[in-house]
Short mmCIF file of C-alpha atoms and ligand atoms in Angstrom, two decimals:
data_model
loop_
_atom_site.label_atom_id
_atom_site.label_comp_id
_atom_site.label_asym_id
_atom_site.label_seq_id
_atom_site.Cartn_x
_atom_site.Cartn_y
_atom_site.Cartn_z
CA MET A 1 -98.59 34.31 79.31
CA THR A 2 -98.22 38.02 79.94
CA ALA A 3 -95.41 39.61 81.90
CA THR A 4 -97.38 39.52 85.14
CA GLN A 5 -98.87 36.03 84.77
CA LYS A 6 -97.00 33.24 86.49
CA LEU A 7 -96.09 30.16 84.48
CA SER A 8 -96.83 26.90 86.19
CA PHE A 9 -94.41 24.08 85.46
CA ASP A 10 -95.61 20.56 84.82
CA VAL A 11 -93.16 18.24 86.59
CA GLN A 12 -92.33 14.90 85.01
CA LEU A 13 -89.57 13.11 86.91
CA SER A 14 -87.19 10.73 85.18
CA ASP A 15 -87.71 7.00 85.70
CA HIS A 16 -84.13 6.31 84.61
CA ALA A 17 -82.21 8.81 86.76
CA ARG A 18 -78.60 7.82 87.44
CA THR A 19 -77.89 6.04 90.73
CA ALA A 20 -75.86 7.68 93.49
CA ALA A 21 -72.86 5.54 92.47
CA GLU A 22 -73.14 6.53 88.79
CA ARG A 23 -73.43 10.18 89.78
CA ALA A 24 -70.41 9.95 92.09
CA GLU A 25 -68.36 8.53 89.22
CA VAL A 26 -69.21 11.53 87.01
CA LEU A 27 -68.66 14.07 89.80
CA ALA A 28 -65.21 12.60 90.54
CA ASN A 29 -64.05 13.95 87.18
CA PRO A 30 -66.74 16.11 85.54
CA GLY A 31 -64.60 18.09 83.08
CA PHE A 32 -66.61 20.88 81.44
CA GLY A 33 -69.84 20.57 79.45
CA THR A 34 -69.57 16.82 78.90
CA TYR A 35 -72.05 15.28 81.33
CA PHE A 36 -75.62 16.40 81.95
CA THR A 37 -78.02 15.97 84.85
CA ASP A 38 -81.19 13.83 84.84
CA HIS A 39 -83.67 16.58 83.94
CA MET A 40 -84.18 19.62 81.72
CA ILE A 41 -86.59 22.53 81.35
CA SER A 42 -88.70 23.24 78.27
CA ILE A 43 -91.11 26.14 77.62
CA ASP A 44 -92.76 26.75 74.26
CA TYR A 45 -93.74 30.03 72.64
CA THR A 46 -96.32 30.64 69.95
CA GLU A 47 -96.98 34.03 68.39
CA GLY A 48 -100.35 35.30 69.59
CA GLU A 49 -100.47 32.84 72.49
CA GLY A 50 -97.21 33.65 74.30
CA TRP A 51 -95.27 31.23 76.51
CA HIS A 52 -96.96 27.92 77.31
CA ASP A 53 -96.31 24.26 78.17
CA ALA A 54 -93.67 24.99 80.80
CA ARG A 55 -92.28 21.72 82.07
CA LEU A 56 -89.49 19.97 83.87
CA MET A 57 -88.87 16.65 82.15
CA PRO A 58 -86.28 13.86 81.86
CA TYR A 59 -83.11 14.94 80.00
CA GLY A 60 -83.17 13.61 76.46
CA PRO A 61 -83.03 14.28 72.72
CA LEU A 62 -85.43 16.52 70.84
CA SER A 63 -87.30 15.54 67.72
CA LEU A 64 -87.48 18.40 65.20
CA ASP A 65 -88.59 18.70 61.60
CA PRO A 66 -85.53 19.08 59.28
CA ALA A 67 -87.04 22.35 58.00
CA THR A 68 -86.98 23.88 61.52
CA SER A 69 -85.67 27.40 61.03
CA VAL A 70 -82.89 27.28 63.67
CA PHE A 71 -81.08 24.67 61.52
CA HIS A 72 -80.99 27.00 58.54
CA TYR A 73 -80.86 30.57 59.81
CA ALA A 74 -79.37 30.14 63.29
CA GLN A 75 -82.04 32.12 65.11
CA GLU A 76 -80.72 31.04 68.51
CA LEU A 77 -79.34 32.51 71.70
CA PHE A 78 -78.05 31.25 75.01
CA GLU A 79 -76.93 32.13 78.52
CA GLY A 80 -74.43 30.63 80.94
CA LEU A 81 -74.32 30.79 84.73
CA LYS A 82 -73.50 28.52 87.63
CA ALA A 83 -75.04 27.04 90.77
CA TYR A 84 -72.52 26.85 93.61
CA ARG A 85 -72.56 24.74 96.74
CA GLN A 86 -71.42 27.11 99.46
CA SER A 87 -69.43 26.14 102.55
CA SER A 88 -72.67 26.36 104.64
CA GLY A 89 -74.25 23.69 102.41
CA ALA A 90 -76.61 26.17 100.70
CA ILE A 91 -76.96 25.97 96.92
CA VAL A 92 -76.94 29.41 95.31
CA MET A 93 -76.73 31.19 91.96
CA PHE A 94 -74.73 34.34 91.19
CA ARG A 95 -76.71 37.29 89.79
CA PRO A 96 -79.30 35.24 87.82
CA TYR A 97 -81.45 38.33 87.13
CA ALA A 98 -78.49 39.85 85.27
CA ASN A 99 -78.50 36.79 83.00
CA ALA A 100 -82.29 37.07 82.63
CA ALA A 101 -81.95 40.70 81.51
CA ARG A 102 -79.14 39.89 79.07
CA PHE A 103 -81.17 36.98 77.69
CA ASN A 104 -83.89 39.45 76.75
CA THR A 105 -81.43 41.97 75.29
CA SER A 106 -80.08 39.18 73.08
CA ALA A 107 -83.66 38.10 72.24
CA ALA A 108 -84.58 41.61 71.06
CA ARG A 109 -81.56 41.70 68.73
CA MET A 110 -82.39 38.28 67.30
CA ALA A 111 -86.09 39.19 66.75
CA MET A 112 -87.07 36.59 69.36
CA PRO A 113 -89.63 36.94 72.17
CA ALA A 114 -88.64 38.09 75.65
CA LEU A 115 -89.11 35.65 78.52
CA PRO A 116 -90.30 37.29 81.78
CA GLU A 117 -87.27 37.51 84.10
CA ASP A 118 -89.10 35.71 86.91
CA ALA A 119 -89.90 32.77 84.64
CA PHE A 120 -86.23 32.59 83.61
CA VAL A 121 -85.02 32.52 87.22
CA GLU A 122 -87.80 30.16 88.32
CA SER A 123 -86.89 27.68 85.58
CA LEU A 124 -83.29 27.60 86.87
CA GLU A 125 -84.43 27.18 90.47
CA LEU A 126 -86.69 24.28 89.56
CA LEU A 127 -84.00 22.43 87.61
CA VAL A 128 -81.31 22.97 90.27
CA GLN A 129 -83.67 21.98 93.09
CA THR A 130 -84.67 18.79 91.27
CA ASP A 131 -81.08 17.86 90.35
CA ARG A 132 -79.51 19.28 93.54
CA ASP A 133 -77.46 16.13 94.13
CA TRP A 134 -75.60 16.99 90.92
CA VAL A 135 -74.20 20.23 92.39
CA PRO A 136 -70.59 19.25 93.10
CA THR A 137 -69.04 19.54 96.55
CA ALA A 138 -65.40 19.65 95.41
CA GLU A 139 -63.62 22.98 95.80
CA GLY A 140 -63.98 25.26 92.78
CA HIS A 141 -66.52 22.94 91.15
CA SER A 142 -70.08 23.99 90.26
CA LEU A 143 -73.17 23.10 88.25
CA TYR A 144 -73.05 24.99 84.96
CA LEU A 145 -76.51 26.07 83.77
CA ARG A 146 -77.21 26.58 80.09
CA PRO A 147 -80.51 28.31 79.24
CA PHE A 148 -81.08 28.72 75.49
CA MET A 149 -83.80 29.51 72.97
CA ILE A 150 -84.28 28.24 69.42
CA ALA A 151 -86.61 29.14 66.55
CA THR A 152 -88.82 26.10 65.94
CA GLN A 153 -91.05 26.97 63.00
CA PRO A 154 -90.59 24.42 60.19
CA ALA A 155 -90.38 26.93 57.33
CA LEU A 156 -87.62 28.08 55.00
CA GLY A 157 -88.99 31.56 54.27
CA VAL A 158 -86.50 34.26 55.17
CA ASN A 159 -88.73 37.31 55.11
CA TYR A 160 -89.94 37.00 58.67
CA PRO A 161 -88.66 35.52 61.93
CA SER A 162 -90.05 32.24 63.26
CA ARG A 163 -93.50 32.37 64.86
CA THR A 164 -92.69 29.60 67.36
CA TYR A 165 -89.79 29.14 69.77
CA LYS A 166 -88.55 26.76 72.42
CA TYR A 167 -86.73 27.86 75.58
CA MET A 168 -84.76 25.17 77.39
CA VAL A 169 -82.34 24.78 80.28
CA ILE A 170 -79.82 21.98 80.67
CA ALA A 171 -77.28 21.57 83.49
CA SER A 172 -73.76 20.16 83.52
CA PRO A 173 -71.46 19.55 86.50
CA ALA A 174 -68.18 21.43 85.97
CA ALA A 175 -64.70 21.09 87.41
CA SER A 176 -62.65 24.19 88.03
CA TYR A 177 -61.87 25.32 84.51
CA PHE A 178 -58.13 25.01 84.88
CA SER A 179 -57.03 22.01 86.88
CA GLY A 180 -53.74 22.35 88.69
CA GLY A 181 -53.97 25.98 89.72
CA VAL A 182 -54.31 29.17 87.73
CA ARG A 183 -52.43 28.75 84.48
CA PRO A 184 -51.77 31.84 82.34
CA VAL A 185 -53.00 31.57 78.76
CA SER A 186 -51.24 32.72 75.59
CA VAL A 187 -53.29 34.72 73.11
CA TRP A 188 -53.29 35.20 69.34
CA LEU A 189 -54.22 38.64 68.01
CA SER A 190 -56.56 38.08 65.09
CA THR A 191 -55.95 40.70 62.40
CA GLU A 192 -57.42 38.49 59.67
CA TYR A 193 -60.85 37.72 61.12
CA THR A 194 -63.48 39.93 62.76
CA ARG A 195 -65.89 38.81 65.47
CA ALA A 196 -68.30 41.75 65.43
CA ALA A 197 -68.87 45.05 63.67
CA PRO A 198 -71.01 48.06 64.64
CA GLY A 199 -74.66 47.25 64.06
CA GLY A 200 -74.00 43.51 64.22
CA THR A 201 -74.65 40.96 66.94
CA GLY A 202 -71.49 41.38 69.06
CA PHE A 203 -73.41 42.31 72.23
CA ALA A 204 -75.88 39.41 71.88
CA LYS A 205 -75.06 35.98 73.27
CA CYS A 206 -75.98 34.12 70.10
CA GLY A 207 -74.56 30.91 68.70
CA GLY A 208 -73.78 32.51 65.35
CA ASN A 209 -71.04 34.63 66.94
CA TYR A 210 -69.34 31.41 68.00
CA ALA A 211 -69.85 29.65 64.65
CA ALA A 212 -67.99 32.49 62.95
CA ALA A 213 -65.20 32.41 65.56
CA PHE A 214 -64.04 28.79 65.36
CA VAL A 215 -61.80 29.38 62.35
CA ALA A 216 -59.91 32.13 64.22
CA GLN A 217 -59.65 30.01 67.37
CA ARG A 218 -58.19 27.22 65.22
CA GLN A 219 -55.70 29.70 63.77
CA ALA A 220 -54.70 30.71 67.31
CA VAL A 221 -53.94 27.07 68.15
CA GLU A 222 -52.01 26.62 64.88
CA ASN A 223 -49.87 29.56 66.00
CA GLY A 224 -49.14 27.93 69.33
CA CYS A 225 -51.62 30.04 71.34
CA ASP A 226 -54.46 29.00 73.65
CA GLN A 227 -57.04 31.65 72.78
CA VAL A 228 -57.92 34.23 70.15
CA VAL A 229 -58.12 37.95 70.96
CA TRP A 230 -60.57 39.91 68.84
CA LEU A 231 -59.78 43.41 67.60
CA ASP A 232 -62.05 46.13 66.24
CA ALA A 233 -63.54 45.46 62.81
CA HIS A 234 -62.38 48.71 61.23
CA GLU A 235 -58.63 48.94 61.93
CA HIS A 236 -57.85 45.62 63.65
CA ARG A 237 -55.97 47.62 66.29
CA TYR A 238 -58.20 48.08 69.32
CA VAL A 239 -58.75 45.20 71.71
CA GLU A 240 -62.31 43.92 72.12
CA GLU A 241 -62.35 40.57 73.93
CA MET A 242 -60.80 37.11 74.17
CA GLY A 243 -62.73 34.08 72.88
CA GLY A 244 -65.74 33.94 75.21
CA MET A 245 -64.25 36.18 77.89
CA ASN A 246 -63.80 39.92 78.53
CA LEU A 247 -60.32 41.42 79.06
CA PHE A 248 -58.84 43.66 81.76
CA PHE A 249 -55.50 45.52 81.67
CA VAL A 250 -53.76 46.34 84.96
CA PHE A 251 -51.63 49.49 85.18
CA GLY A 252 -50.35 49.28 88.76
CA ASP A 253 -53.46 50.13 90.78
CA LYS A 254 -55.61 51.07 87.80
CA LEU A 255 -57.81 48.69 85.78
CA LEU A 256 -58.70 49.38 82.16
CA THR A 257 -61.28 47.35 80.24
CA PRO A 258 -62.65 47.93 76.72
CA ALA A 259 -65.87 49.97 76.85
CA LEU A 260 -69.17 48.37 75.81
CA THR A 261 -69.45 49.82 72.32
CA GLY A 262 -71.98 47.26 71.06
CA THR A 263 -69.38 44.98 69.50
CA LEU A 264 -68.45 43.15 72.69
CA LEU A 265 -70.41 40.96 75.02
CA PRO A 266 -71.39 42.71 78.27
CA GLY A 267 -70.05 40.09 80.68
CA ILE A 268 -71.58 39.79 84.13
CA THR A 269 -68.16 38.84 85.49
CA ARG A 270 -66.76 42.01 83.87
CA ASP A 271 -69.48 44.10 85.51
CA SER A 272 -68.88 42.43 88.89
CA ILE A 273 -65.13 43.13 88.70
CA LEU A 274 -65.78 46.80 87.88
CA THR A 275 -67.93 46.91 91.03
CA ILE A 276 -65.58 45.13 93.46
CA ALA A 277 -62.36 46.71 92.17
CA GLY A 278 -62.97 49.84 94.25
CA GLN A 279 -63.28 47.73 97.40
CA VAL A 280 -59.77 46.41 96.93
CA GLY A 281 -58.34 49.87 96.25
CA LEU A 282 -58.27 49.82 92.47
CA GLU A 283 -59.33 52.58 90.12
CA VAL A 284 -61.34 51.51 87.07
CA GLU A 285 -61.72 52.89 83.58
CA GLU A 286 -63.77 51.73 80.63
CA GLY A 287 -61.97 52.92 77.52
CA ARG A 288 -59.94 51.52 74.70
CA ILE A 289 -56.47 50.10 74.20
CA SER A 290 -54.64 49.30 70.98
CA ILE A 291 -52.30 46.35 70.48
CA GLU A 292 -49.40 48.84 70.14
CA GLU A 293 -50.25 50.34 73.55
CA TRP A 294 -50.57 46.85 75.03
CA GLN A 295 -47.12 45.85 73.74
CA ALA A 296 -45.46 49.16 74.66
CA GLY A 297 -47.02 49.05 78.16
CA CYS A 298 -45.63 45.58 78.78
CA GLU A 299 -42.19 46.56 77.48
CA SER A 300 -42.00 49.70 79.65
CA GLY A 301 -43.36 47.84 82.68
CA GLU A 302 -46.28 50.26 83.09
CA LEU A 303 -48.80 47.58 82.12
CA THR A 304 -48.27 45.01 84.84
CA GLU A 305 -50.98 42.37 84.32
CA VAL A 306 -53.65 41.30 81.86
CA PHE A 307 -56.50 38.93 82.65
CA ALA A 308 -59.63 37.55 81.02
CA CYS A 309 -62.90 36.99 82.85
CA GLY A 310 -66.14 35.07 82.35
CA THR A 311 -68.46 32.72 84.19
CA ALA A 312 -66.82 29.48 83.07
CA ALA A 313 -63.20 30.22 84.02
CA VAL A 314 -63.85 33.16 86.44
CA ILE A 315 -60.55 35.08 86.08
CA THR A 316 -57.69 33.77 83.95
CA PRO A 317 -54.30 35.48 83.60
CA VAL A 318 -52.96 36.26 80.13
CA GLY A 319 -49.24 35.47 80.08
CA SER A 320 -48.24 36.34 76.53
CA ALA A 321 -49.55 37.78 73.27
CA LYS A 322 -48.61 37.11 69.67
CA GLY A 323 -49.71 38.46 66.29
CA ALA A 324 -48.64 38.09 62.69
CA ASP A 325 -45.70 40.49 63.18
CA ARG A 326 -45.20 40.77 66.95
CA ALA A 327 -44.93 38.78 70.19
CA TRP A 328 -44.37 39.73 73.82
CA THR A 329 -44.88 38.56 77.38
CA VAL A 330 -47.05 40.22 80.02
CA GLY A 331 -45.08 40.92 83.20
CA ASP A 332 -42.97 37.84 83.84
CA GLY A 333 -45.63 35.56 82.32
CA THR A 334 -46.93 34.33 85.69
CA PRO A 335 -50.25 35.26 87.40
CA GLY A 336 -49.99 38.73 88.98
CA PRO A 337 -51.17 39.83 92.44
CA VAL A 338 -54.11 41.97 91.22
CA THR A 339 -55.42 39.11 89.07
CA LEU A 340 -55.17 36.66 91.96
CA LYS A 341 -56.70 39.09 94.47
CA LEU A 342 -59.76 39.80 92.31
CA ARG A 343 -60.18 36.11 91.59
CA GLU A 344 -60.12 35.30 95.29
CA GLU A 345 -62.62 38.09 96.10
CA LEU A 346 -65.07 37.06 93.41
CA MET A 347 -64.90 33.33 94.12
CA GLY A 348 -65.17 34.14 97.82
CA ILE A 349 -68.54 35.81 97.23
CA GLN A 350 -69.72 32.97 94.98
CA TYR A 351 -68.70 30.20 97.40
CA GLY A 352 -69.83 32.10 100.50
CA THR A 353 -66.48 32.69 102.20
CA ARG A 354 -66.71 36.48 101.63
CA PRO A 355 -69.68 38.70 102.56
CA ASP A 356 -72.19 39.35 99.77
CA THR A 357 -72.45 43.12 100.15
CA HIS A 358 -74.07 43.67 96.72
CA ASP A 359 -76.93 41.20 97.06
CA TRP A 360 -75.57 39.11 94.22
CA ILE A 361 -76.18 35.72 95.80
CA HIS A 362 -79.53 34.11 95.03
CA LYS A 363 -80.24 31.20 97.35
CA ILE A 364 -82.02 28.19 95.85
CA CYS A 365 -82.01 25.65 98.67
C1 LIG B 1 -70.60 34.84 77.85
C2 LIG B 1 -69.51 35.63 77.23
C3 LIG B 1 -68.63 36.44 77.99
C4 LIG B 1 -68.62 36.46 79.50
O1 LIG B 1 -69.82 36.78 80.09
P1 LIG B 1 -70.10 36.40 81.62
O2 LIG B 1 -71.46 36.91 81.87
O3 LIG B 1 -69.07 37.07 82.45
O4 LIG B 1 -69.99 34.90 81.70
C5 LIG B 1 -67.71 37.21 77.31
N1 LIG B 1 -67.61 37.18 75.97
C6 LIG B 1 -68.41 36.40 75.20
C7 LIG B 1 -68.26 36.42 73.73
C8 LIG B 1 -69.38 35.60 75.81
O5 LIG B 1 -70.17 34.83 75.05
#
């Protein structure tokens, strides 16, 4: 398939789809990333031939040769976005073309083939349309969509990337990330481990970044914190991001977020907040902030709020920070007004209770 050719999807419906009662039981308490819908998308790629065999099929396990290169060299990438059921009953996605573009940026870094943006978005539409009854109706709930791509060539040679790939999409009903309101998280400043260095894969949404992060996340928990905050690779001083979320620092009516230097993931939530901040009277700056400035700002009261943002948890306040030789609270440790205001604005657009002035909402059905 070339960029202008349209893929046509072969549709194979499940003959063992869950009943309405079984589905209702899952949707009553979906958690996050635990249950999956009845179908999935698969598209194959072969060097020289391009993308082919696009299909919607029953959800189920894959059978792969043990020599398949993704198992050995982690040539893999993924995306994450949500389908929302709006108050009008419409099912929509939020900025899916931004995810499509980022998917291809990640693919280029991982020496993997690009997928035409329309095929990416169409694959999501087809899966959500087919499994539309799995899009939750409960407030703050959604259907989390996970597109990903793996290298499928069964070969152990390391001198060239795989010549075959598989793109897939699976979908998982999701509760609001934090049940019982917006709970501030505590963060651990990782001066021992590094997530990403210049020239590395920090800006790509690849599984390997996460594989290398688990040990630091475990250290955060051992130190009584919820999440790890990554610092720059060189000095371990400048803030990059938090776990799988970007960070914002609130100085009264000014927002500061670490600039996209190549070592952090360009979040779509981050970009959306930079765009809507002006509408709620906030100034924005993309720059850098050290852990000393973060601590001093909180102690002087100049730095009033800190929050993390990402698709899964939307906007989450950061209540306290701790490192090997320091610990402090942010504000009074409770969610601040700017954090809550931006959260309400963004979720309002996603769930259709606020006007979509930026054309971010993509209606599916
Ligand atoms: C996905 C991700 C984010 C957030 O990106 P969104 O597009 O806002 O969901 C931030 N950091 C990392 C490391 C991520 O993988």
